[in-house]
Amino acid sequence: MKLATEVDIELNNGKKIPALGLGTVASDDPKDVKDQVITAVKAGYRHIDTAWFYGTEKYIGEALKELFDEGVVKRDDLFITTKVWPSFYHSPEKSLDQSLSDLGLDYVDLFLQHWPVCLHGDENGLPKAPKDANGNLEYDDDPVTGTKFIDVYHTLEDILDNTSKVKAIGVSNYSIPKLRELLPKVKKHIPVVNQIEYHPHLPQQDLVDFCEKNKIVVSCYSPVGSGGAPVLKIPLVKELAKKYDVTENEIANAYNILNNRVTLPRSSNLERIKTIIRLPPLTKEELDELYQVGVNDPHRYICDPWGYGLGFKWWTGDTLSKEFD
Ligand SMILES: NC(=O)c1ccc[n+]([C@@H]2O[C@H](COP(=O)([O-])OP(=O)(O)OC[C@H]3O[C@@H](n4cnc5c(N)ncnc54)[C@H](OP(=O)(O)O)[C@@H]3O)[C@@H](O)[C@H]2O)c1
């Protein structure tokens, strides 16, 4: 059977991104991420997805140093993504410098704007989720009507053009309305990727089609629906795992990869990281059937408060977004 670790997807800048990337949000102790990265790279993963926000970059840096020192891989063999968080929106290069220093790298392959939102962080991007006296998030720009998020993307373009610290730039958590606002204003570099929640329970075909039309690769976070892995409980996922004699996780990843999307699983279980790398050859009919699961029963599992109002469908409690329908 083909391996997911061997599939690359072409980006709009002519470079390639490995379709299987290891997610690095810490499940418990951030230090555990070091072994997760070492295990993944030794198993053949060549793509690590991280962010300043996750607080795990130092441990990823330790893992990379060990892997490079032992000659397991060279820097050029890996594709590493990091992101600038909304509370650090005013200083993307400072955020990037901190990420590079923690990772022990001179450059990242991809630098993403984590959310199209501007939160009121200090010069070091802290606190990460600033709140006012009433417990509401403190924004520096209206999350629904503000346009500062476009300036942040312009700064990413400047970093790409004027430094050697990033090879490509992109976005994350951009809905269709936000992409519609950004794309006509891009100076020179269309985002290569939009990283969003995507799995068989979340049928965002309109967003995927919009990205495809604009040559933006969709990168899927929470491929099994995050904590509790609800996607793995879908009867069709179980049935297909049995049919192809693979794990349910591999069906969830194949659903993305065979549709030309990047998939970003995370696990604290080293055995699981190692063993979920096969790519079962699901048929077009099976991929379509998996899509229908979400059409009939849609669920979004990551409904962070800073995503409220961005125009995503099935965002629990989001009434602001209705105006975008
Ligand atoms: N751009 C963004 O805003 C954003 C947002 C969220 C995530 N991300 C990225 O995407 C990555 C993955 O996201 P995620 O953590 O939400 O996704 P996920 O991979 O869908 O879910 C991981 C969770 O599923 C559990 N799991 C996986 N397989 C299982 C199995 N066979 N049985 C039981 N439990 C299982 C894992 O537990 P175990 O640890 O026990 O395996 C873990 O708790 C993150 O690490 C991050 O890199 C990006």
Coordinates of C-alpha atoms and ligand atoms in Angstrom, one line a residue:
M1 CA 0.0 0.0 0.0
K2 CA 1.2 3.5 -0.8
L3 CA 2.4 5.6 2.2
A4 CA 0.9 8.9 3.1
T5 CA 4.4 10.1 4.0
E6 CA 5.4 9.8 0.3
V7 CA 2.7 12.2 -1.1
D8 CA 3.5 15.8 -1.9
I9 CA 1.0 18.5 -3.0
E10 CA 2.1 21.3 -5.3
L11 CA 1.7 24.9 -4.0
N12 CA 1.0 28.0 -6.1
N13 CA 4.7 29.1 -5.8
G14 CA 5.9 26.0 -7.5
K15 CA 7.2 24.4 -4.3
K16 CA 5.7 21.2 -2.7
I17 CA 4.2 20.5 0.7
P18 CA 4.2 17.0 2.1
A19 CA 0.5 15.9 2.4
L20 CA 0.9 14.4 5.9
G21 CA 2.1 16.8 8.6
L22 CA 2.5 16.2 12.3
G23 CA 0.4 18.4 14.5
T24 CA 2.2 19.7 17.6
V25 CA -0.4 21.1 20.0
A26 CA 0.5 19.6 23.4
S27 CA -2.0 17.1 24.8
D28 CA -0.6 17.5 28.3
D29 CA 3.1 18.3 29.0
P30 CA 4.6 20.3 26.1
K31 CA 7.9 18.5 26.6
D32 CA 6.3 15.3 25.3
V33 CA 6.2 16.9 21.8
K34 CA 10.0 16.3 21.5
D35 CA 9.5 12.5 21.4
Q36 CA 6.5 12.9 19.2
V37 CA 8.5 14.8 16.6
I38 CA 11.5 12.4 16.8
T39 CA 9.1 9.4 16.4
A40 CA 7.3 11.0 13.5
V41 CA 10.4 11.9 11.5
K42 CA 11.9 8.5 12.1
A43 CA 8.7 7.0 10.8
G44 CA 9.0 9.0 7.6
Y45 CA 6.9 12.2 8.3
R46 CA 8.6 15.2 6.6
H47 CA 6.2 17.9 7.6
I48 CA 5.8 19.5 11.1
D49 CA 3.0 21.9 11.8
T50 CA 3.5 24.3 14.7
A51 CA 2.8 27.8 16.0
W52 CA 4.1 30.3 18.5
F53 CA 0.8 29.9 20.3
Y54 CA 1.3 26.2 21.0
G55 CA 4.3 26.8 23.4
T56 CA 6.0 23.6 22.0
E57 CA 8.5 25.1 19.6
K58 CA 11.4 24.8 22.1
Y59 CA 10.8 21.1 22.4
I60 CA 10.4 20.7 18.6
G61 CA 13.8 22.5 18.4
E62 CA 15.4 20.0 20.7
A63 CA 13.9 17.1 18.6
L64 CA 15.2 18.7 15.4
K65 CA 18.7 19.2 16.8
E66 CA 18.8 15.6 17.8
L67 CA 17.6 14.4 14.4
F68 CA 20.1 16.6 12.6
D69 CA 23.0 15.7 14.9
E70 CA 22.2 12.0 14.4
G71 CA 22.0 12.4 10.6
V72 CA 18.4 11.1 10.5
V73 CA 17.4 14.0 8.2
K74 CA 18.8 17.3 7.0
R75 CA 17.1 20.6 7.4
D76 CA 16.2 20.6 3.7
D77 CA 14.4 17.3 4.0
L78 CA 11.8 18.8 6.3
F79 CA 8.9 21.2 5.7
I80 CA 8.2 23.2 8.8
T81 CA 5.2 25.6 9.3
T82 CA 4.8 28.1 12.0
K83 CA 2.2 30.9 12.6
V84 CA 1.7 34.4 14.0
W85 CA -1.0 34.6 16.6
P86 CA -3.7 37.4 16.7
S87 CA -2.3 39.0 19.9
F88 CA 1.1 39.3 18.1
Y89 CA -0.5 40.7 14.9
H90 CA 1.4 44.0 15.3
S91 CA 4.8 42.3 15.1
P92 CA 4.8 39.2 12.9
E93 CA 8.6 39.4 12.4
K94 CA 9.2 39.4 16.1
S95 CA 6.9 36.4 16.6
L96 CA 8.7 34.7 13.7
D97 CA 12.1 35.5 15.2
Q98 CA 11.0 34.0 18.5
S99 CA 9.7 30.8 16.7
L100 CA 13.0 30.5 14.7
S101 CA 15.1 30.9 17.8
D102 CA 13.1 28.3 19.7
L103 CA 13.1 25.9 16.8
G104 CA 16.8 26.5 16.2
L105 CA 16.2 27.2 12.6
D106 CA 17.2 30.0 10.1
Y107 CA 14.0 29.7 8.2
V108 CA 10.6 28.1 8.1
D109 CA 9.0 26.6 5.0
L110 CA 5.7 28.2 5.6
F111 CA 4.6 31.1 7.8
L112 CA 0.8 31.5 8.4
Q113 CA -1.4 34.2 9.8
H114 CA -3.1 32.0 12.5
W115 CA -6.5 33.8 12.4
P116 CA -7.7 36.9 10.5
V117 CA -8.3 38.7 13.8
C118 CA -6.4 41.4 15.8
L119 CA -6.3 40.9 19.6
H120 CA -5.0 43.4 22.1
G121 CA -1.6 41.8 23.0
D122 CA 1.4 43.7 24.4
E123 CA 4.8 44.1 22.5
N124 CA 5.5 40.4 23.2
G125 CA 2.0 39.2 22.1
L126 CA 0.8 38.6 25.6
P127 CA -1.6 37.8 27.0
K128 CA -2.5 35.4 24.2
A129 CA -6.3 35.8 24.9
P130 CA -6.7 39.3 26.3
K131 CA -10.0 39.8 28.2
D132 CA -11.7 43.0 29.5
A133 CA -13.2 43.4 33.0
N134 CA -16.3 41.6 31.8
G135 CA -14.4 38.6 30.5
N136 CA -14.9 39.5 26.8
L137 CA -12.0 39.2 24.3
E138 CA -10.2 42.5 23.8
Y139 CA -9.8 43.3 20.1
D140 CA -7.7 46.0 18.5
D141 CA -10.1 45.9 15.4
D142 CA -13.6 44.8 15.0
P143 CA -13.5 41.1 14.2
V144 CA -16.4 41.3 11.7
T145 CA -15.9 44.6 9.9
G146 CA -12.2 45.5 10.6
T147 CA -9.6 45.3 7.9
K148 CA -6.3 45.4 9.9
F149 CA -6.0 41.7 9.3
I150 CA -5.2 42.5 5.7
D151 CA -2.3 44.8 6.9
V152 CA -1.0 41.8 8.9
Y153 CA -0.9 39.7 5.7
H154 CA 0.9 42.5 3.9
T155 CA 3.6 42.3 6.6
L156 CA 4.0 38.6 5.9
E157 CA 4.4 39.5 2.2
D158 CA 7.2 42.0 3.2
I159 CA 8.9 39.3 5.3
L160 CA 8.8 36.9 2.4
D161 CA 10.2 39.6 0.0
N162 CA 12.8 41.2 2.2
T163 CA 14.2 38.4 4.4
S164 CA 15.3 34.8 4.0
K165 CA 13.4 33.7 7.1
V166 CA 10.4 32.2 5.2
K167 CA 10.0 30.2 2.0
A168 CA 6.3 30.8 1.6
I169 CA 3.3 32.5 3.4
G170 CA -0.3 31.6 3.9
V171 CA -3.3 31.9 6.1
S172 CA -5.4 29.9 8.5
N173 CA -9.0 30.0 9.6
Y174 CA -10.0 32.2 6.7
S175 CA -13.7 31.8 5.7
I176 CA -14.9 32.7 2.2
P177 CA -15.9 36.2 3.2
K178 CA -12.4 36.9 4.7
L179 CA -10.7 35.4 1.6
R180 CA -12.9 37.6 -0.6
E181 CA -11.7 40.6 1.3
L182 CA -8.1 39.7 1.3
L183 CA -7.4 38.4 -2.2
P184 CA -8.1 41.6 -4.2
K185 CA -5.7 43.4 -1.8
V186 CA -2.8 41.0 -1.9
K187 CA 0.3 42.9 -3.0
K188 CA 2.1 40.1 -4.8
H189 CA 1.8 36.7 -3.0
I190 CA -1.5 34.8 -2.9
P191 CA -1.5 32.6 0.2
V192 CA -0.2 29.1 -0.7
V193 CA -2.3 27.5 2.0
N194 CA -5.5 28.0 4.0
Q195 CA -5.3 25.9 7.1
I196 CA -8.9 25.1 8.4
E197 CA -10.8 22.5 10.4
Y198 CA -11.8 19.8 7.9
H199 CA -12.9 16.1 8.3
P200 CA -15.9 14.0 7.2
H201 CA -18.2 15.7 9.7
L202 CA -17.5 19.2 8.4
P203 CA -18.6 19.5 4.7
Q204 CA -17.2 22.9 3.6
Q205 CA -17.2 22.2 -0.1
D206 CA -17.9 25.8 -1.0
L207 CA -14.7 26.9 0.9
V208 CA -12.6 24.1 -0.6
D209 CA -13.9 25.0 -4.1
F210 CA -13.1 28.7 -3.5
C211 CA -9.6 27.9 -2.4
E212 CA -9.1 25.6 -5.3
K213 CA -10.3 28.2 -7.8
N214 CA -7.7 30.6 -6.3
K215 CA -4.9 28.0 -6.2
I216 CA -4.8 27.9 -2.4
V217 CA -4.1 24.4 -1.0
V218 CA -6.4 23.4 1.9
S219 CA -4.6 22.1 4.9
C220 CA -6.9 20.2 7.3
Y221 CA -6.5 20.5 11.0
S222 CA -8.4 18.2 13.5
P223 CA -8.7 15.4 10.9
V224 CA -10.3 13.1 13.5
G225 CA -12.3 15.9 15.0
S226 CA -9.8 16.7 17.8
G227 CA -10.2 15.4 21.5
G228 CA -12.2 12.3 21.7
A229 CA -11.7 11.6 18.0
P230 CA -15.4 11.6 17.1
V231 CA -14.7 11.1 13.4
L232 CA -13.3 7.7 14.1
K233 CA -16.7 6.6 15.5
I234 CA -18.5 7.2 12.2
P235 CA -19.8 3.7 11.0
L236 CA -18.6 4.3 7.4
V237 CA -15.1 5.2 8.7
K238 CA -15.0 1.9 10.7
E239 CA -16.4 -0.1 7.7
L240 CA -13.7 1.3 5.3
A241 CA -11.0 0.7 7.9
K242 CA -12.1 -2.9 8.0
K243 CA -12.3 -3.2 4.2
Y244 CA -8.8 -1.9 3.6
D245 CA -7.4 -3.4 6.7
V246 CA -6.0 -0.1 8.1
T247 CA -6.8 2.0 11.1
E248 CA -9.7 4.5 11.2
N249 CA -7.1 7.3 11.5
E250 CA -5.7 6.2 8.1
I251 CA -9.2 6.5 6.6
A252 CA -9.5 10.0 8.1
N253 CA -6.1 11.0 6.6
A254 CA -6.8 9.4 3.2
Y255 CA -10.1 11.4 3.0
N256 CA -8.0 14.5 2.9
I257 CA -5.0 13.4 1.0
L258 CA -6.8 11.7 -1.8
N259 CA -8.8 14.9 -2.3
N260 CA -5.5 16.8 -2.7
R261 CA -5.6 18.3 0.8
V262 CA -2.9 18.3 3.5
T263 CA -3.8 16.5 6.7
L264 CA -2.5 17.4 10.2
P265 CA -3.1 14.6 12.8
R266 CA -1.7 14.9 16.3
S267 CA -1.2 12.2 18.9
S268 CA 0.4 11.8 22.3
N269 CA 0.6 8.0 21.5
L270 CA 4.0 7.3 19.9
E271 CA 2.8 4.0 18.5
R272 CA -0.1 5.7 16.9
I273 CA 2.1 8.3 15.3
K274 CA 4.3 5.6 13.8
T275 CA 1.5 3.4 12.5
I276 CA -1.0 5.8 10.8
I277 CA 1.1 6.4 7.7
R278 CA -0.5 4.0 5.1
L279 CA -2.7 5.5 2.4
P280 CA -5.6 3.2 1.6
P281 CA -6.8 3.7 -2.0
L282 CA -10.4 4.8 -1.3
T283 CA -12.5 5.1 -4.4
K284 CA -14.2 8.3 -5.6
E285 CA -17.5 6.8 -4.5
E286 CA -16.2 6.1 -1.0
L287 CA -14.7 9.6 -0.7
D288 CA -18.1 11.1 -1.8
E289 CA -19.9 8.9 0.7
L290 CA -17.6 10.2 3.5
Y291 CA -18.4 13.7 2.4
Q292 CA -22.2 12.9 2.7
V293 CA -21.7 12.0 6.4
G294 CA -21.1 15.7 7.1
V295 CA -23.8 16.9 4.8
N296 CA -26.3 14.8 6.8
D297 CA -24.8 15.5 10.2
P298 CA -22.5 18.5 10.3
H299 CA -20.3 19.3 13.3
R300 CA -17.5 21.8 13.9
Y301 CA -15.4 20.8 16.9
I302 CA -13.1 23.8 17.2
C303 CA -15.2 26.8 18.0
D304 CA -12.6 29.1 19.7
P305 CA -14.1 32.4 20.8
W306 CA -11.7 34.4 18.6
G307 CA -13.3 32.7 15.5
Y308 CA -16.8 34.1 16.4
G309 CA -18.1 36.3 13.6
L310 CA -15.6 35.2 10.9
G311 CA -18.3 33.8 8.6
F312 CA -17.8 30.0 9.1
K313 CA -20.8 27.7 8.9
W314 CA -21.7 25.5 11.9
W315 CA -19.9 27.7 14.4
T316 CA -21.8 27.0 17.6
G317 CA -23.4 30.2 18.9
D318 CA -22.2 32.4 16.1
T319 CA -25.0 34.7 15.1
L320 CA -22.8 37.4 13.5
S321 CA -21.8 35.2 10.7
K322 CA -25.3 34.8 9.5
E323 CA -25.0 38.1 7.7
F324 CA -22.4 36.5 5.3
D325 CA -24.8 33.7 4.2
Ligands
LIG1 N1 -4.7 26.5 12.6 C1 -5.4 26.3 13.6 O1 -6.1 27.2 14.2 C2 -5.4 24.9 14.3 C3 -6.4 24.6 15.2 C4 -6.3 23.3 15.7 C5 -5.3 22.4 15.4 N2 -4.3 22.8 14.5 C6 -3.2 21.9 14.1 O2 -3.8 20.6 13.7 C7 -3.2 19.6 14.6 C8 -4.2 18.5 14.9 O3 -5.4 19.1 15.5 P1 -6.2 18.4 16.6 O4 -5.3 18.1 17.8 O5 -7.4 19.2 16.9 O6 -6.6 17.1 15.9 P2 -6.9 15.6 15.7 O7 -5.6 14.9 15.2 O8 -8.2 15.5 15.0 O9 -7.2 15.0 17.2 C9 -6.2 14.6 18.1 C10 -6.9 14.0 19.2 O10 -7.5 12.7 18.8 C11 -7.1 11.7 19.6 N3 -7.0 10.4 18.8 C12 -6.4 10.3 17.6 N4 -6.5 9.0 17.2 C13 -7.2 8.3 18.2 C14 -7.7 7.0 18.3 N5 -7.4 6.1 17.4 N6 -8.3 6.7 19.5 C15 -8.6 7.6 20.4 N7 -8.2 8.9 20.3 C16 -7.5 9.3 19.2 C17 -5.7 12.1 20.1 O11 -5.5 11.4 21.3 P3 -4.1 10.6 21.6 O12 -3.1 11.7 22.0 O13 -4.4 9.6 22.6 O14 -3.7 9.9 20.3 C18 -5.9 13.6 20.3 O15 -6.6 13.8 21.6 C19 -2.7 20.4 15.8 O16 -1.7 19.8 16.6 C20 -2.2 21.7 15.2 O17 -0.9 21.4 14.6 C21 -4.4 24.0 13.9

